[in-house]
Amino acid sequence: LHAAMRADGLPASGVAFYVHDGAVSIYGTVADESARAVLITAAAKAPGVRRIVDHLRVGPATDA
């Protein structure tokens, strides 16, 4: 999934994926709603993915 992000020109740092039984939970911060949509679409296209659980935040990255 990180490779798909890089292929779409999205930064792969600061984003984590947890995969269990076809469900992908995505955590992290993205710059805007457009980046969120591209990231979710890329994850949904991965083989075996049946469900996306979006925990992404939009805005500047924080260390908290």
Short mmCIF file of C-alpha atoms in Angstrom, two decimals:
data_model
loop_
_atom_site.label_atom_id
_atom_site.label_comp_id
_atom_site.label_asym_id
_atom_site.label_seq_id
_atom_site.Cartn_x
_atom_site.Cartn_y
_atom_site.Cartn_z
CA LEU A 1 0.00 0.00 0.00
CA HIS A 2 2.86 2.37 0.68
CA ALA A 3 4.20 1.67 -2.80
CA ALA A 4 0.80 2.57 -4.29
CA MET A 5 0.88 5.86 -2.39
CA ARG A 6 4.31 6.71 -3.74
CA ALA A 7 3.19 5.75 -7.26
CA ASP A 8 0.30 8.21 -6.93
CA GLY A 9 2.69 10.92 -5.75
CA LEU A 10 1.52 10.90 -2.14
CA PRO A 11 4.00 10.97 0.72
CA ALA A 12 4.15 7.57 2.40
CA SER A 13 5.51 8.84 5.69
CA GLY A 14 3.09 9.53 8.51
CA VAL A 15 0.46 7.10 7.23
CA ALA A 16 -0.04 3.63 8.68
CA PHE A 17 -2.08 0.72 7.36
CA TYR A 18 -3.41 -2.12 9.46
CA VAL A 19 -4.82 -5.04 7.52
CA HIS A 20 -6.97 -7.80 8.97
CA ASP A 21 -9.16 -10.24 7.09
CA GLY A 22 -9.67 -7.97 4.06
CA ALA A 23 -10.27 -4.81 6.10
CA VAL A 24 -7.72 -1.99 5.84
CA SER A 25 -7.63 0.64 8.58
CA ILE A 26 -5.76 3.77 7.54
CA TYR A 27 -4.29 6.13 10.14
CA GLY A 28 -2.32 9.35 9.74
CA THR A 29 -2.55 12.89 8.47
CA VAL A 30 -2.92 14.03 4.87
CA ALA A 31 -2.69 17.54 3.44
CA ASP A 32 -6.22 17.82 2.04
CA GLU A 33 -9.42 15.99 1.08
CA SER A 34 -8.05 15.30 -2.40
CA ALA A 35 -5.07 13.43 -0.95
CA ARG A 36 -7.44 11.51 1.33
CA ALA A 37 -9.58 10.45 -1.63
CA VAL A 38 -6.57 9.32 -3.68
CA LEU A 39 -5.18 7.36 -0.75
CA ILE A 40 -8.47 5.60 -0.01
CA THR A 41 -8.97 4.79 -3.69
CA ALA A 42 -5.45 3.34 -3.96
CA ALA A 43 -6.01 1.19 -0.87
CA ALA A 44 -9.38 -0.03 -2.14
CA LYS A 45 -7.77 -1.24 -5.39
CA ALA A 46 -5.29 -3.51 -3.58
CA PRO A 47 -5.95 -7.23 -4.06
CA GLY A 48 -8.07 -8.79 -1.34
CA VAL A 49 -9.32 -5.53 0.17
CA ARG A 50 -13.01 -5.75 1.00
CA ARG A 51 -13.42 -2.79 3.34
CA ILE A 52 -11.66 0.49 4.16
CA VAL A 53 -11.82 2.01 7.64
CA ASP A 54 -10.78 5.67 7.35
CA HIS A 55 -9.07 7.14 10.44
CA LEU A 56 -7.25 9.84 8.46
CA ARG A 57 -6.97 13.44 9.59
CA VAL A 58 -6.77 16.35 7.19
CA GLY A 59 -4.39 19.17 7.98
CA PRO A 60 -0.83 19.77 9.04
CA ALA A 61 1.01 16.78 10.48
CA THR A 62 1.39 16.79 14.25
CA ASP A 63 3.64 14.89 16.62
CA ALA A 64 0.85 14.32 19.13
#
